[in-house]
Amino acid sequence: MKKLLIALCTIGIAYAHHSMEGFDRAKNVTLVGTVKQFKWANPHSWIELEVTNDKGAVETWNIEMTAPFVLVKAGWKSTSLKPGDKVTVVGHPQKTGEPGALFVSVTTAEGQTLTDRPPGAPAPPAAK
Amino acid sequence: MLKRFSITATAFLVGSPGLWAQAPSAPAPAEPAQLGALAPANIAKPRPKPPFDITGTWLHAMARDNPFNFSPPPGFKLTPEAQVQYDAAKKARAEGKAYHDDIGQCWPAGLPVIMTRVWPIAMIQKPTVIFMVSGFMNSTRIIYLDGRKHTDPDIIIPSFNGESIGHWEGDSLVVDTIGFVEDHHWIDNGIPASDKLHVVERMSLLGDGATLQIEYTMSDPKNWVGEWKWTKRWKRVDDTDITEASCLPDLNAHMPSVTSTTTNIH
């Protein structure tokens, strides 16, 4: 159990090369939107997601991801997301309320869910 | 008179074997004061066999007793100037903010932090030099093993990874590094590095050569009192290679962690 906890902690900070203080890791935000761009790049990949807010306006969210070599182990390809894809993204929101989040998972219109963990890896700790 | 001329001429000819043998062609170029580390003539010089070859790809072995960061040791004492920075970083952290996250802004990590990123490091050892190329921003460290001394302090060019000179002691490689930049270089959150930073690393391969251990001793009289010591470990990762990884402004523009103006203190 102790080993598992250490592993979870390790995964939790996996492949961030800088401070992640700006994200509220205790919270999850669920975003239903359209992929504007999916960038497959070192040192971090990211998703630009267009989301219609409560007032009917379209906001562009930046979803910060880990490095592609980690995503490959989790089953990703550079073609996993394309502009125009309708997706649901879960992420840890920015503490400031700005439209940005740290990636947790994405579910495609076809119902496929991708995270940044290899298949079979322990699920991330539930957000409080 | 004739005798003096004769002695002078003999000395000239003896002192110039190239001229004696090949006159009247141009003299052979003199060997430079310091051959480059990859010059074949330097590599070919006779040297004792090193106790190990570090060549390989290595990854910092994250564990509870082997953390990424170089946090100050118990009982540490900062200089008043550094204490201001440390307190400001502590306050920022309590408010959930990032304090001078220069790495996120594409500044090089620098020694020692570059050694414990979550990216593998390719290490290539030659008789005269070790090249360490981090998978993160492809930051390069060069450790000279060819017997050269540190560059004159008046002409050394400051850098983030410093100037490293190594020598073998028993089964270990001892690496002495100086010549660091003054700004945008951090040992840990709120702990700055200065141009007076001095890093000594004792590198050893443990067990079957699958573990690299480095014992760090670091001083920086501009920022703390005395010597700080850490021991870190890396594991050999034979199933991976480093790749190109560049921190670029247009990529960063999509990273909320570094673009947020309200959670980053610069």
Short mmCIF file of C-alpha atoms in Angstrom, two decimals:
data_model
loop_
_atom_site.label_atom_id
_atom_site.label_comp_id
_atom_site.label_asym_id
_atom_site.label_seq_id
_atom_site.Cartn_x
_atom_site.Cartn_y
_atom_site.Cartn_z
CA MET A 1 0.00 0.00 0.00
CA LYS A 2 2.81 2.34 0.91
CA LYS A 3 4.47 1.56 -2.40
CA LEU A 4 1.23 2.26 -4.23
CA LEU A 5 0.88 5.63 -2.52
CA ILE A 6 4.42 6.56 -3.50
CA ALA A 7 3.65 5.51 -7.07
CA LEU A 8 0.54 7.67 -7.09
CA CYS A 9 2.45 10.63 -5.77
CA THR A 10 5.09 10.10 -8.45
CA ILE A 11 2.51 9.89 -11.20
CA GLY A 12 0.81 12.97 -9.85
CA ILE A 13 3.84 15.12 -10.61
CA ALA A 14 4.89 13.13 -13.64
CA TYR A 15 6.61 15.04 -16.35
CA ALA A 16 5.91 18.54 -15.22
CA HIS A 17 9.14 20.47 -15.54
CA HIS A 18 7.96 23.56 -13.75
CA SER A 19 5.58 24.84 -11.09
CA MET A 20 1.96 23.66 -11.15
CA GLU A 21 0.92 25.88 -8.25
CA GLY A 22 -1.67 27.64 -10.40
CA PHE A 23 -3.95 24.59 -10.70
CA ASP A 24 -6.41 23.48 -8.06
CA ARG A 25 -5.64 19.76 -7.93
CA ALA A 26 -8.40 19.19 -5.39
CA LYS A 27 -11.05 20.11 -7.97
CA ASN A 28 -12.12 18.79 -11.34
CA VAL A 29 -13.87 20.72 -14.04
CA THR A 30 -15.77 18.95 -16.84
CA LEU A 31 -15.74 20.73 -20.18
CA VAL A 32 -17.91 19.76 -23.14
CA GLY A 33 -16.56 21.38 -26.27
CA THR A 34 -14.94 21.24 -29.67
CA VAL A 35 -11.24 20.68 -30.27
CA LYS A 36 -9.74 23.75 -31.92
CA GLN A 37 -6.18 22.37 -31.90
CA PHE A 38 -4.33 19.44 -30.41
CA LYS A 39 -0.58 20.01 -30.19
CA TRP A 40 1.69 16.97 -30.14
CA ALA A 41 4.99 18.46 -28.93
CA ASN A 42 7.79 18.36 -26.39
CA PRO A 43 8.07 19.26 -23.63
CA HIS A 44 4.28 19.42 -23.17
CA SER A 45 1.29 18.67 -25.36
CA TRP A 46 -1.87 20.69 -25.08
CA ILE A 47 -5.47 20.94 -26.27
CA GLU A 48 -7.18 24.14 -27.30
CA LEU A 49 -10.86 23.56 -26.59
CA GLU A 50 -13.79 25.79 -27.53
CA VAL A 51 -16.46 25.72 -24.85
CA THR A 52 -19.77 27.54 -24.76
CA ASN A 53 -20.18 29.12 -21.34
CA ASP A 54 -23.34 29.76 -19.29
CA LYS A 55 -23.96 33.05 -21.12
CA GLY A 56 -23.81 31.44 -24.54
CA ALA A 57 -20.41 32.87 -25.40
CA VAL A 58 -17.65 30.66 -26.77
CA GLU A 59 -14.53 30.55 -24.59
CA THR A 60 -11.20 29.02 -25.60
CA TRP A 61 -9.71 26.82 -22.89
CA ASN A 62 -6.07 25.77 -22.84
CA ILE A 63 -5.69 22.26 -21.46
CA GLU A 64 -2.10 21.61 -20.34
CA MET A 65 -0.87 18.04 -20.81
CA THR A 66 2.23 15.99 -20.14
CA ALA A 67 5.00 15.00 -22.57
CA PRO A 68 4.11 12.96 -25.67
CA PHE A 69 6.34 10.04 -24.64
CA VAL A 70 4.21 9.64 -21.53
CA LEU A 71 1.03 9.94 -23.59
CA VAL A 72 2.27 7.22 -25.99
CA LYS A 73 2.47 4.82 -23.04
CA ALA A 74 -1.12 5.76 -22.24
CA GLY A 75 -2.26 4.84 -25.76
CA TRP A 76 -2.18 8.24 -27.43
CA LYS A 77 -1.16 9.07 -31.00
CA SER A 78 -0.64 12.44 -32.63
CA THR A 79 -3.95 11.77 -34.40
CA SER A 80 -5.94 10.92 -31.28
CA LEU A 81 -7.66 14.31 -31.42
CA LYS A 82 -8.41 16.46 -34.47
CA PRO A 83 -9.84 19.95 -34.92
CA GLY A 84 -13.61 19.76 -34.90
CA ASP A 85 -13.83 16.71 -32.62
CA LYS A 86 -16.63 16.94 -30.08
CA VAL A 87 -15.14 15.86 -26.75
CA THR A 88 -15.57 15.97 -22.99
CA VAL A 89 -12.43 16.98 -21.11
CA VAL A 90 -11.88 16.64 -17.37
CA GLY A 91 -9.15 18.75 -15.82
CA HIS A 92 -7.95 20.51 -12.71
CA PRO A 93 -9.01 24.15 -13.11
CA GLN A 94 -6.88 27.23 -12.61
CA LYS A 95 -7.24 28.75 -9.18
CA THR A 96 -7.85 32.16 -10.75
CA GLY A 97 -10.92 31.09 -12.69
CA GLU A 98 -9.20 31.80 -16.01
CA PRO A 99 -10.19 29.37 -18.79
CA GLY A 100 -7.36 26.87 -18.40
CA ALA A 101 -6.89 23.45 -16.80
CA LEU A 102 -4.42 20.67 -16.17
CA PHE A 103 -5.42 17.60 -18.18
CA VAL A 104 -6.97 14.59 -16.44
CA SER A 105 -8.93 12.81 -19.20
CA VAL A 106 -10.75 13.19 -22.49
CA THR A 107 -13.75 11.23 -23.79
CA THR A 108 -14.44 11.29 -27.52
CA ALA A 109 -17.85 11.38 -29.21
CA GLU A 110 -17.39 7.64 -29.81
CA GLY A 111 -17.08 7.06 -26.08
CA GLN A 112 -13.34 6.32 -25.95
CA THR A 113 -11.64 7.72 -22.85
CA LEU A 114 -7.94 8.57 -22.75
CA THR A 115 -5.90 9.68 -19.74
CA ASP A 116 -2.16 10.19 -19.30
CA ARG A 117 -1.72 6.88 -17.49
CA PRO A 118 -0.98 3.50 -19.06
CA PRO A 119 -3.99 1.16 -19.30
CA GLY A 120 -4.37 -0.72 -16.04
CA ALA A 121 -2.51 1.88 -14.01
CA PRO A 122 -4.19 2.93 -10.78
CA ALA A 123 -6.82 5.59 -11.16
CA PRO A 124 -5.89 9.07 -9.99
CA PRO A 125 -7.02 10.02 -6.51
CA ALA A 126 -10.60 11.27 -6.63
CA ALA A 127 -10.90 15.03 -6.70
CA LYS A 128 -12.42 16.47 -3.55
CA MET B 1 82.64 36.66 -33.79
CA LEU B 2 82.55 33.67 -36.02
CA LYS B 3 82.20 31.38 -33.01
CA ARG B 4 79.22 33.36 -31.62
CA PHE B 5 77.50 33.23 -35.00
CA SER B 6 78.05 29.51 -35.16
CA ILE B 7 76.46 28.92 -31.73
CA THR B 8 73.47 31.11 -32.61
CA ALA B 9 72.90 29.33 -35.89
CA THR B 10 73.12 25.92 -34.26
CA ALA B 11 70.66 26.88 -31.53
CA PHE B 12 68.23 28.19 -34.15
CA LEU B 13 68.42 25.05 -36.23
CA VAL B 14 68.19 22.66 -33.29
CA GLY B 15 65.25 24.60 -31.89
CA SER B 16 63.43 24.37 -35.21
CA PRO B 17 63.45 20.77 -36.29
CA GLY B 18 60.76 21.44 -38.87
CA LEU B 19 62.93 23.99 -40.59
CA TRP B 20 65.99 21.74 -40.39
CA ALA B 21 64.21 18.82 -41.96
CA GLN B 22 61.92 20.54 -44.41
CA ALA B 23 63.51 23.88 -45.24
CA PRO B 24 62.58 25.89 -47.11
CA SER B 25 58.89 24.85 -46.67
CA ALA B 26 56.63 26.53 -44.02
CA PRO B 27 57.13 25.53 -40.37
CA ALA B 28 54.73 22.95 -38.88
CA PRO B 29 51.98 24.62 -36.83
CA ALA B 30 52.63 24.57 -33.12
CA GLU B 31 50.34 22.39 -30.99
CA PRO B 32 47.73 24.61 -29.27
CA ALA B 33 48.16 25.20 -25.56
CA GLN B 34 45.01 23.16 -24.92
CA LEU B 35 43.85 20.56 -27.39
CA GLY B 36 40.10 20.28 -27.78
CA ALA B 37 38.55 17.46 -25.80
CA LEU B 38 37.60 15.64 -28.99
CA ALA B 39 40.89 16.21 -30.80
CA PRO B 40 42.24 12.78 -31.80
CA ALA B 41 45.69 13.74 -30.51
CA ASN B 42 44.17 14.50 -27.10
CA ILE B 43 42.08 11.34 -26.96
CA ALA B 44 45.14 9.28 -27.96
CA LYS B 45 47.30 10.49 -25.07
CA PRO B 46 48.17 7.69 -22.63
CA ARG B 47 45.98 7.72 -19.53
CA PRO B 48 45.14 5.21 -16.80
CA LYS B 49 42.07 3.10 -17.53
CA PRO B 50 39.06 4.77 -15.88
CA PRO B 51 37.28 2.71 -13.20
CA PHE B 52 33.94 2.93 -15.02
CA ASP B 53 32.24 4.07 -18.19
CA ILE B 54 29.17 6.20 -17.51
CA THR B 55 28.02 6.00 -21.13
CA GLY B 56 24.32 5.30 -21.22
CA THR B 57 20.91 6.83 -20.67
CA TRP B 58 20.06 7.65 -17.07
CA LEU B 59 16.91 8.76 -15.29
CA HIS B 60 16.69 10.24 -11.83
CA ALA B 61 15.29 7.48 -9.59
CA MET B 62 12.48 9.35 -7.86
CA ALA B 63 11.75 7.96 -4.39
CA ARG B 64 10.82 9.29 -0.99
CA ASP B 65 14.49 9.23 0.04
CA ASN B 66 15.66 10.49 -3.36
CA PRO B 67 13.54 13.56 -4.19
CA PHE B 68 13.90 15.68 -7.32
CA ASN B 69 14.53 18.86 -5.42
CA PHE B 70 17.62 20.14 -3.64
CA SER B 71 15.88 21.50 -0.55
CA PRO B 72 18.05 23.20 2.04
CA PRO B 73 19.29 20.84 4.76
CA PRO B 74 18.11 20.98 8.38
CA GLY B 75 19.59 23.91 10.29
CA PHE B 76 20.41 25.80 7.13
CA LYS B 77 21.36 29.46 7.35
CA LEU B 78 20.77 31.80 4.44
CA THR B 79 22.39 35.16 3.88
CA PRO B 80 20.04 38.10 4.55
CA GLU B 81 19.66 38.69 0.79
CA ALA B 82 18.72 35.07 0.09
CA GLN B 83 16.42 34.95 3.13
CA VAL B 84 14.28 37.68 1.52
CA GLN B 85 13.81 35.51 -1.57
CA TYR B 86 13.16 32.37 0.46
CA ASP B 87 10.50 34.09 2.57
CA ALA B 88 8.83 35.56 -0.52
CA ALA B 89 8.68 32.11 -2.13
CA LYS B 90 7.21 30.62 1.04
CA LYS B 91 4.53 33.31 1.12
CA ALA B 92 3.73 32.77 -2.56
CA ARG B 93 3.43 29.02 -2.04
CA ALA B 94 1.03 29.55 0.86
CA GLU B 95 -1.10 31.64 -1.51
CA GLY B 96 -0.95 28.96 -4.18
CA LYS B 97 1.31 30.99 -6.43
CA ALA B 98 4.53 30.20 -8.28
CA TYR B 99 7.55 32.29 -7.32
CA HIS B 100 10.04 33.00 -10.11
CA ASP B 101 9.20 29.83 -12.03
CA ASP B 102 11.97 30.62 -14.49
CA ILE B 103 12.16 27.10 -15.88
CA GLY B 104 8.52 27.41 -16.91
CA GLN B 105 9.47 30.63 -18.69
CA CYS B 106 12.10 28.77 -20.74
CA TRP B 107 15.15 29.78 -18.71
CA PRO B 108 17.62 26.87 -18.46
CA ALA B 109 17.35 24.82 -15.28
CA GLY B 110 21.11 24.89 -14.68
CA LEU B 111 23.19 22.74 -12.36
CA PRO B 112 22.24 21.02 -10.11
CA VAL B 113 18.53 21.04 -10.96
CA ILE B 114 19.03 19.94 -14.57
CA MET B 115 20.32 16.60 -13.24
CA THR B 116 17.06 15.67 -11.52
CA ARG B 117 14.41 16.65 -14.07
CA VAL B 118 11.91 13.98 -14.96
CA TRP B 119 13.59 13.55 -18.32
CA PRO B 120 16.35 11.04 -19.10
CA ILE B 121 19.94 12.19 -19.60
CA ALA B 122 22.20 10.75 -22.29
CA MET B 123 25.78 10.48 -21.02
CA ILE B 124 28.68 9.81 -23.38
CA GLN B 125 32.15 9.19 -21.97
CA LYS B 126 35.40 9.57 -23.90
CA PRO B 127 38.89 9.40 -22.34
CA THR B 128 39.04 13.21 -22.31
CA VAL B 129 35.48 14.30 -21.64
CA ILE B 130 31.95 13.34 -20.64
CA PHE B 131 29.00 14.89 -22.44
CA MET B 132 25.67 14.88 -20.61
CA VAL B 133 22.66 15.87 -22.70
CA SER B 134 19.39 16.17 -20.85
CA GLY B 135 16.19 15.18 -22.57
CA PHE B 136 14.82 18.40 -21.15
CA MET B 137 15.67 21.31 -23.44
CA ASN B 138 18.66 19.23 -24.55
CA SER B 139 20.74 21.09 -22.00
CA THR B 140 24.38 20.05 -22.35
CA ARG B 141 26.93 19.58 -19.60
CA ILE B 142 30.57 19.05 -20.52
CA ILE B 143 32.90 17.49 -17.94
CA TYR B 144 36.54 17.71 -19.00
CA LEU B 145 38.72 14.78 -17.99
CA ASP B 146 41.87 15.71 -19.91
CA GLY B 147 43.75 17.32 -17.05
CA ARG B 148 42.99 20.93 -17.89
CA LYS B 149 42.51 23.50 -15.14
CA HIS B 150 39.53 25.78 -14.67
CA THR B 151 39.47 28.77 -16.99
CA ASP B 152 40.93 31.97 -15.59
CA PRO B 153 38.14 33.66 -13.56
CA ASP B 154 38.71 36.83 -15.55
CA ILE B 155 37.76 35.19 -18.83
CA ILE B 156 35.46 32.32 -17.89
CA ILE B 157 32.06 32.73 -19.57
CA PRO B 158 29.26 32.30 -17.04
CA SER B 159 26.75 29.58 -17.84
CA PHE B 160 23.83 27.76 -16.24
CA ASN B 161 25.61 24.40 -16.07
CA GLY B 162 29.00 25.94 -15.23
CA GLU B 163 32.46 24.70 -16.15
CA SER B 164 33.06 21.14 -14.95
CA ILE B 165 36.49 19.56 -14.49
CA GLY B 166 36.64 15.92 -13.44
CA HIS B 167 39.35 13.65 -12.12
CA TRP B 168 39.35 10.03 -10.98
CA GLU B 169 39.79 9.17 -7.31
CA GLY B 170 39.78 5.44 -6.66
CA ASP B 171 36.48 4.10 -7.97
CA SER B 172 34.88 7.55 -8.17
CA LEU B 173 34.85 10.50 -10.51
CA VAL B 174 35.10 13.82 -8.68
CA VAL B 175 33.72 16.75 -10.65
CA ASP B 176 34.38 20.36 -9.69
CA THR B 177 32.11 22.99 -11.22
CA ILE B 178 32.29 26.80 -11.11
CA GLY B 179 31.51 29.65 -13.51
CA PHE B 180 27.78 30.05 -13.08
CA VAL B 181 25.43 32.81 -14.17
CA GLU B 182 24.11 35.17 -11.54
CA ASP B 183 20.45 35.48 -12.53
CA HIS B 184 17.43 33.26 -13.25
CA HIS B 185 19.25 30.28 -11.74
CA TRP B 186 17.77 28.55 -8.70
CA ILE B 187 18.84 25.72 -6.41
CA ASP B 188 15.30 25.25 -5.12
CA ASN B 189 12.15 27.28 -4.83
CA GLY B 190 13.27 30.65 -3.42
CA ILE B 191 16.93 29.59 -3.10
CA PRO B 192 18.94 31.50 -5.71
CA ALA B 193 22.29 30.48 -7.17
CA SER B 194 24.99 33.09 -7.69
CA ASP B 195 28.23 33.42 -9.63
CA LYS B 196 29.98 32.19 -6.46
CA LEU B 197 28.22 28.82 -6.54
CA HIS B 198 30.70 25.95 -6.27
CA VAL B 199 29.49 22.41 -6.88
CA VAL B 200 31.52 19.28 -6.15
CA GLU B 201 30.06 15.94 -7.27
CA ARG B 202 31.46 12.54 -6.35
CA MET B 203 30.07 10.13 -8.93
CA SER B 204 30.05 6.35 -8.45
CA LEU B 205 28.42 3.39 -10.15
CA LEU B 206 26.80 1.07 -7.64
CA GLY B 207 26.14 -2.64 -7.69
CA ASP B 208 26.07 -4.01 -11.19
CA GLY B 209 26.47 -0.60 -12.76
CA ALA B 210 22.74 0.00 -13.06
CA THR B 211 22.73 2.78 -10.46
CA LEU B 212 24.58 6.06 -10.63
CA GLN B 213 25.11 7.79 -7.30
CA ILE B 214 26.24 11.39 -6.98
CA GLU B 215 27.22 12.91 -3.66
CA TYR B 216 26.81 16.69 -3.85
CA THR B 217 28.68 19.26 -1.79
CA MET B 218 27.68 22.81 -2.64
CA SER B 219 28.64 26.21 -1.34
CA ASP B 220 27.50 29.68 -2.35
CA PRO B 221 28.67 32.34 0.12
CA LYS B 222 26.38 34.93 -1.46
CA ASN B 223 23.35 32.84 -0.55
CA TRP B 224 24.06 30.48 2.34
CA VAL B 225 26.51 29.68 5.09
CA GLY B 226 28.71 26.60 4.88
CA GLU B 227 28.37 23.53 2.68
CA TRP B 228 25.13 21.79 1.72
CA LYS B 229 25.26 18.08 0.99
CA TRP B 230 22.86 15.73 -0.79
CA THR B 231 23.17 12.26 -2.25
CA LYS B 232 21.08 11.48 -5.34
CA ARG B 233 20.60 8.34 -7.43
CA TRP B 234 19.84 7.63 -11.07
CA LYS B 235 18.84 4.38 -12.75
CA ARG B 236 20.13 3.19 -16.10
CA VAL B 237 17.24 3.13 -18.59
CA ASP B 238 18.27 1.01 -21.56
CA ASP B 239 14.82 1.07 -23.13
CA THR B 240 14.69 4.76 -23.94
CA ASP B 241 16.50 7.60 -25.70
CA ILE B 242 16.43 11.32 -25.29
CA THR B 243 14.51 13.38 -27.84
CA GLU B 244 14.52 17.01 -28.90
CA ALA B 245 12.60 19.10 -26.39
CA SER B 246 12.63 22.87 -26.83
CA CYS B 247 10.83 25.33 -24.62
CA LEU B 248 9.22 27.69 -27.14
CA PRO B 249 7.16 30.85 -26.68
CA ASP B 250 4.32 29.70 -28.94
CA LEU B 251 4.01 26.42 -27.08
CA ASN B 252 4.15 28.19 -23.72
CA ALA B 253 1.36 30.50 -24.82
CA HIS B 254 -1.01 27.55 -24.46
CA MET B 255 0.22 26.53 -21.01
CA PRO B 256 -1.99 28.00 -18.28
CA SER B 257 0.64 27.18 -15.66
CA VAL B 258 3.07 29.70 -17.14
CA THR B 259 0.77 32.24 -18.79
CA SER B 260 -1.42 33.06 -15.81
CA THR B 261 -0.46 36.55 -14.71
CA THR B 262 -2.08 36.25 -11.33
CA THR B 263 -0.43 33.07 -10.11
CA ASN B 264 3.11 33.71 -11.33
CA ILE B 265 5.36 36.09 -9.44
CA HIS B 266 8.30 37.27 -11.53
#
